[in-house]
XYZ file of N, CA and C in Angstrom:
480
model
N 98.244 116.086 37.275
C 97.306 114.927 36.949
C 95.832 115.433 36.033
N 95.278 116.328 36.429
C 94.053 115.780 35.534
C 94.018 116.025 33.898
N 95.301 116.526 33.672
C 96.022 115.799 31.814
C 95.910 114.574 31.887
N 96.484 113.707 32.914
C 97.332 112.429 32.803
C 95.857 111.247 33.231
N 94.668 111.843 33.465
C 93.721 111.502 33.273
C 93.118 111.242 32.658
N 93.082 112.674 31.741
C 91.702 113.130 30.499
C 92.952 112.392 29.546
N 93.931 112.249 29.941
C 94.485 111.434 28.256
C 94.259 109.759 28.463
N 94.560 108.969 29.860
C 93.923 107.717 30.022
C 92.696 107.179 29.633
N 91.642 108.022 30.224
C 90.185 107.738 29.449
C 90.423 108.515 27.589
N 90.786 109.504 27.129
C 91.120 109.068 26.098
C 91.332 107.596 25.321
N 92.600 107.593 25.785
C 92.763 106.019 25.864
C 91.845 104.742 25.677
N 91.927 105.220 27.033
C 90.390 103.689 27.270
C 89.172 103.870 26.236
N 89.300 104.807 25.749
C 87.876 105.439 24.774
C 88.104 104.511 23.581
N 89.801 105.300 22.945
C 89.537 104.747 22.162
C 90.040 102.996 21.355
N 90.664 102.316 22.277
C 90.669 101.050 22.604
C 89.466 100.673 22.674
N 89.024 101.333 23.533
C 87.349 100.354 24.060
C 86.668 99.849 21.999
N 86.336 101.354 21.686
C 85.952 101.887 20.594
C 86.107 100.608 19.085
N 87.169 100.336 19.487
C 88.388 99.630 18.686
C 87.954 97.737 18.557
N 87.567 98.101 20.014
C 88.105 96.757 20.055
C 87.086 95.539 19.561
N 86.374 96.514 18.828
C 85.501 95.030 17.815
C 85.583 94.693 16.217
N 86.721 95.408 16.537
C 87.382 95.278 15.125
C 88.320 93.823 15.527
N 88.895 93.664 13.911
C 89.033 92.016 13.549
C 90.139 90.985 14.929
N 90.555 91.314 14.930
C 92.276 90.624 15.580
C 92.232 91.997 17.511
N 92.596 91.056 18.465
C 93.084 92.127 19.504
C 94.029 91.678 20.024
N 94.545 91.844 20.889
C 95.713 90.798 21.862
C 96.339 91.658 22.738
N 96.276 90.736 23.987
C 97.595 91.523 24.801
C 99.156 91.144 24.891
N 99.580 91.893 25.117
C 101.161 91.808 24.955
C 101.902 92.484 26.278
N 102.914 91.566 26.811
C 104.031 92.281 27.251
C 105.589 92.511 27.105
N 105.816 92.789 27.275
C 107.337 93.789 26.811
C 108.475 93.951 27.926
N 109.410 93.719 27.410
C 110.484 94.202 28.232
C 111.513 95.486 27.353
N 112.031 96.599 27.555
C 112.565 97.274 26.925
C 113.325 97.547 27.961
N 114.863 97.709 27.702
C 116.072 98.004 29.061
C 115.297 97.260 31.031
N 115.037 97.973 31.377
C 114.697 97.565 33.025
C 113.435 97.681 33.363
N 112.610 98.362 32.154
C 110.795 98.344 31.870
C 109.806 97.682 31.366
N 108.999 96.751 32.551
C 108.295 95.829 31.529
C 106.567 97.032 31.205
N 106.416 96.486 30.038
C 105.242 96.999 29.880
C 103.615 96.418 28.913
N 102.697 96.482 29.057
C 102.216 95.637 28.503
C 101.281 96.871 27.776
N 101.090 95.889 26.352
C 100.190 96.845 25.164
C 99.265 95.782 24.372
N 98.479 96.527 23.829
C 97.024 96.246 22.970
C 97.109 96.196 22.116
N 97.493 95.008 20.942
C 97.980 95.301 19.894
C 96.912 95.197 19.244
N 95.811 96.263 18.440
C 94.470 96.121 17.436
C 94.302 96.495 16.429
N 94.317 94.971 15.804
C 94.922 94.533 14.319
C 93.098 95.705 13.429
N 93.467 96.687 12.418
C 92.610 97.737 12.031
C 92.471 97.510 11.182
N 93.455 96.485 10.315
C 93.254 95.592 8.513
C 94.217 94.522 8.157
N 94.572 94.229 7.063
C 94.747 93.368 6.954
C 96.804 93.386 7.199
N 96.873 94.458 7.283
C 98.281 95.251 7.649
C 98.542 96.008 8.295
N 97.978 97.099 8.985
C 97.974 97.566 10.319
C 97.675 97.286 11.084
N 98.645 98.043 12.371
C 98.263 97.834 13.777
C 98.133 98.922 14.366
N 98.091 99.544 15.144
C 97.690 100.469 16.130
C 98.058 99.356 18.009
N 98.491 100.182 18.533
C 99.314 99.471 19.439
C 100.001 100.431 21.192
N 97.905 100.860 21.695
C 98.792 101.724 22.719
C 99.686 101.026 23.855
N 100.396 100.997 24.815
C 100.618 100.834 25.897
C 101.172 101.501 26.097
N 101.588 100.631 28.233
C 101.650 101.598 28.967
C 102.827 100.368 29.960
N 103.416 101.685 30.843
C 104.822 101.578 31.590
C 104.121 102.047 32.944
N 104.450 101.484 33.418
C 104.095 101.462 35.085
C 104.909 101.235 36.763
N 105.408 101.716 37.047
C 106.358 101.059 37.704
C 106.289 102.565 38.961
N 106.330 101.611 40.428
C 105.944 102.294 42.141
C 106.811 102.204 42.840
N 106.906 102.774 43.768
C 108.020 102.710 44.626
C 107.476 103.477 45.809
N 107.224 102.991 47.258
C 106.629 103.670 48.223
C 107.489 104.953 48.821
N 108.783 104.165 48.598
C 109.394 105.946 48.817
C 110.122 106.937 47.929
N 109.566 106.586 46.769
C 110.131 107.534 45.357
C 109.067 107.589 44.607
N 108.095 107.064 44.506
C 107.412 107.781 43.771
C 107.159 106.639 42.380
N 106.225 107.423 41.298
C 105.152 106.475 40.792
C 105.993 106.687 39.123
N 106.133 105.945 38.223
C 106.891 106.125 36.652
C 105.784 105.947 36.076
N 105.298 106.686 35.237
C 103.915 106.461 34.547
C 104.581 106.457 32.883
N 104.355 106.151 32.164
C 104.676 105.827 30.479
C 103.361 105.018 29.522
N 103.407 106.245 28.542
C 102.028 106.408 27.677
C 102.625 106.388 26.685
N 102.430 105.580 25.655
C 102.969 105.206 24.168
C 101.613 105.090 23.338
N 101.449 105.612 22.353
C 100.938 105.273 20.913
C 101.780 105.031 19.636
N 101.109 103.407 19.436
C 102.501 103.119 18.277
C 101.868 102.415 16.902
N 101.716 103.231 15.881
C 100.970 102.219 14.511
C 102.202 101.522 13.841
N 101.893 100.427 13.500
C 102.753 99.217 12.887
C 102.085 99.097 12.020
N 103.053 99.252 10.703
C 102.769 98.931 8.751
C 103.421 97.755 9.297
N 102.912 96.209 8.424
C 103.014 95.378 8.063
C 103.783 95.360 6.483
N 105.137 94.703 6.441
C 105.533 93.984 5.213
C 104.837 93.583 4.055
N 104.964 92.628 5.216
C 103.809 91.671 4.033
C 103.552 90.359 5.646
N 102.603 89.342 5.605
C 101.758 89.398 6.655
C 101.967 87.141 6.035
N 103.118 87.078 7.380
C 103.529 85.250 6.675
C 104.005 84.952 8.530
N 104.518 84.281 8.600
C 104.581 83.817 10.272
C 105.812 84.315 11.152
N 106.929 84.904 9.356
C 107.864 86.171 10.371
C 107.607 86.962 9.652
N 106.683 88.128 10.450
C 106.222 89.026 9.337
C 106.689 90.683 10.365
N 107.968 90.880 9.082
C 108.348 92.070 9.411
C 107.520 93.725 9.285
N 107.967 94.796 10.342
C 107.133 95.826 10.021
C 107.352 96.616 10.613
N 107.342 98.193 10.129
C 108.487 99.758 10.460
C 107.042 100.101 11.528
N 106.976 100.948 11.844
C 106.163 102.006 12.714
C 106.712 103.647 13.588
N 106.206 103.783 14.166
C 106.518 105.276 14.531
C 106.178 104.755 15.983
N 105.771 105.727 16.613
C 105.679 105.729 17.917
C 105.581 107.182 18.757
N 104.844 107.357 19.345
C 105.043 108.893 20.118
C 104.498 108.236 21.637
N 104.502 109.327 22.913
C 104.324 109.426 24.436
C 105.038 110.341 25.179
N 104.264 109.601 26.003
C 104.970 110.366 27.266
C 105.185 109.175 28.154
N 106.123 110.040 29.564
C 106.984 109.982 30.000
C 106.467 110.573 31.532
N 105.866 110.176 32.478
C 105.360 110.893 33.580
C 106.091 110.642 34.676
N 106.558 110.994 35.603
C 107.665 110.819 36.904
C 106.590 111.448 37.999
N 106.301 111.106 38.984
C 105.416 111.577 39.976
C 105.711 111.443 41.755
N 107.002 112.135 41.880
C 107.705 111.615 43.524
C 107.008 112.057 44.575
N 107.094 111.425 45.332
C 106.348 111.836 46.505
C 106.593 113.382 47.131
N 107.497 113.880 46.752
C 108.003 114.580 47.853
C 107.634 115.879 46.902
N 107.709 116.183 45.120
C 108.458 117.086 44.390
C 106.746 117.227 43.237
N 107.389 118.249 42.427
C 105.772 118.001 41.248
C 107.023 118.022 40.229
N 105.798 117.113 39.354
C 105.778 116.193 38.752
C 106.927 116.801 37.900
N 106.787 115.405 36.509
C 108.737 116.196 35.256
C 107.736 115.142 34.355
N 107.034 115.812 32.964
C 106.828 115.438 31.894
C 107.939 115.077 30.504
N 108.281 114.077 30.193
C 109.182 113.342 29.170
C 108.355 113.674 27.785
N 108.595 113.637 26.895
C 107.958 113.512 25.537
C 109.105 112.493 24.990
N 108.289 111.486 24.003
C 109.017 111.036 23.123
C 108.273 110.117 21.527
N 109.762 109.853 21.135
C 108.646 110.210 19.734
C 109.838 109.492 18.754
N 109.034 108.861 17.360
C 110.479 107.775 17.146
C 110.058 106.961 16.394
N 110.606 105.735 15.769
C 111.031 105.026 14.410
C 111.232 103.649 14.763
N 110.215 102.744 14.316
C 110.744 101.972 14.826
C 110.814 100.472 13.641
N 111.748 99.549 13.846
C 111.315 98.345 12.376
C 111.389 97.009 13.668
N 111.013 96.203 13.201
C 110.633 95.114 14.101
C 110.605 93.581 13.246
N 110.146 92.621 13.849
C 109.847 91.175 13.043
C 109.111 90.526 14.063
N 107.974 90.574 14.086
C 106.922 89.717 14.737
C 106.680 87.761 13.955
N 106.996 86.604 15.139
C 107.060 85.686 14.688
C 105.152 84.781 15.231
N 104.679 84.730 14.670
C 103.264 84.218 14.713
C 104.061 82.683 14.768
N 103.332 82.429 16.132
C 103.904 80.684 17.033
C 102.837 80.385 15.992
N 101.296 80.409 16.746
C 100.069 80.127 15.945
C 99.455 81.713 16.178
N 97.872 81.296 15.212
C 97.359 82.569 15.395
C 96.696 83.053 16.381
N 97.173 82.607 17.621
C 96.986 83.095 19.006
C 97.876 83.703 19.595
N 99.788 83.375 19.274
C 100.408 83.181 20.236
C 101.634 83.300 18.965
N 102.039 85.167 19.120
C 103.109 85.673 18.609
C 104.326 85.860 19.725
N 105.938 86.142 19.095
C 106.844 86.908 19.849
C 107.619 87.853 18.651
N 108.087 88.921 18.982
C 108.517 90.192 18.769
C 109.685 90.831 19.327
N 110.381 91.323 18.132
C 111.550 92.074 18.595
C 111.955 93.140 17.492
N 111.900 94.518 18.175
C 112.056 95.844 17.333
C 113.110 96.020 17.940
N 113.474 96.684 16.624
C 114.856 98.148 17.378
C 114.507 99.323 17.143
N 114.827 100.487 17.750
C 113.653 101.727 18.021
C 115.235 102.779 17.561
N 114.265 104.027 17.280
C 115.005 105.245 17.169
C 113.898 106.118 17.832
N 114.173 106.523 18.943
C 113.733 107.741 20.110
C 114.745 109.577 20.150
N 113.554 109.912 19.702
C 113.834 111.608 20.414
C 113.390 111.990 21.065
N 114.005 112.921 22.464
C 113.181 112.825 23.114
C 113.163 114.156 23.967
N 113.020 114.746 24.788
C 112.530 115.963 25.013
C 112.272 115.878 26.701
N 113.497 116.667 27.184
C 112.766 116.043 28.271
C 112.946 117.612 29.359
N 111.428 117.550 31.058
C 111.005 117.712 31.490
C 113.212 119.288 31.733
N 112.831 120.274 31.741
C 113.706 120.686 32.659
C 114.300 120.443 33.923
N 114.039 119.469 35.336
C 114.373 118.782 36.071
C 114.819 117.616 35.934
N 114.066 116.728 35.079
C 113.919 115.435 34.104
C 115.469 115.105 34.489
N 115.748 113.619 34.873
C 117.553 112.983 34.521
C 117.445 112.248 34.103
N 116.269 111.475 33.214
C 116.117 110.353 33.166
C 116.918 109.800 31.886
N 116.324 110.935 30.791
C 118.023 110.431 29.308
C 118.864 111.423 29.773
N 119.235 111.637 31.494
C 120.782 112.542 31.395
C 121.029 113.873 30.902
N 119.952 114.743 30.394
C 120.228 115.926 29.654
C 118.508 116.505 30.234
N 118.797 117.601 31.185
C 117.664 117.999 31.795
C 117.531 118.916 30.710
N 115.875 119.303 30.334
C 114.871 120.588 29.261
C 116.400 119.813 27.667
N 116.681 119.555 27.861
C 116.852 118.845 26.091
C 116.761 117.631 25.932
N 116.793 117.570 24.568
C 116.610 117.002 23.818
C 117.923 115.701 23.511
N 117.286 114.296 23.037
C 118.305 113.656 23.470
C 117.527 112.587 21.813
N 118.704 111.562 21.485
C 118.424 110.857 19.678
C 118.756 109.723 21.320
N 118.143 108.463 20.784
C 118.882 107.058 21.889
C 117.827 106.400 20.521
N 118.498 104.844 21.050
C 118.118 103.763 19.818
C 117.998 103.088 21.384
N 117.150 102.075 21.263
C 116.321 100.975 21.862
C 116.340 99.946 21.316
N 116.107 98.878 22.245
C 115.479 97.103 21.126
C 114.111 96.930 22.626
N 113.014 95.883 21.781
C 112.693 95.974 22.746
C 111.764 94.334 22.242
N 111.763 93.440 23.143
C 111.237 91.922 23.187
C 109.591 91.720 23.876
N 108.757 90.935 23.108
C 107.670 90.763 23.301
C 106.897 89.468 23.381
N 105.741 89.055 23.732
C 105.103 88.095 23.467
C 103.629 88.694 23.523
N 102.575 88.548 22.941
C 101.624 88.581 22.770
C 100.648 87.189 22.644
N 99.833 87.370 23.011
C 98.747 86.309 22.908
C 97.344 87.318 21.996
N 97.026 86.863 21.072
C 95.447 87.101 20.367
C 94.782 86.433 21.023
N 93.166 87.479 20.668
C 91.496 86.992 21.107
C 91.163 86.994 19.447
């Protein structure tokens, strides 16, 4: 739990120090059955750093927390802006009655962001991910193993 706290603190400090940059957004995303919050930080004309968090909680089961950091490199900046990127993160399941399970995620992505206005956009992203599961984790159906999976993410972003 101490490692998760330190990671969250580091992510907060990173976001806080970069918050004064050109443009910052708040995104809501849907990927499979998970809902997430992301904070796109424009650090240049064609580069965005996107920290994100997914959180699920159940009184009977426990807490499932995922943290991700995803840089995006835009190919061109127009109303329909294609990009490619990478992602790295952790998924931590903390059950009520057992020890936690930490899974690692890394991958590549390609997406399109449609800017309806300067302050509102929609995102569709295709992903290829490698995952390393904890020995007792059934999150990816291969406890202790390495998996390759694909995914899609859709989201909406409000920019400030």
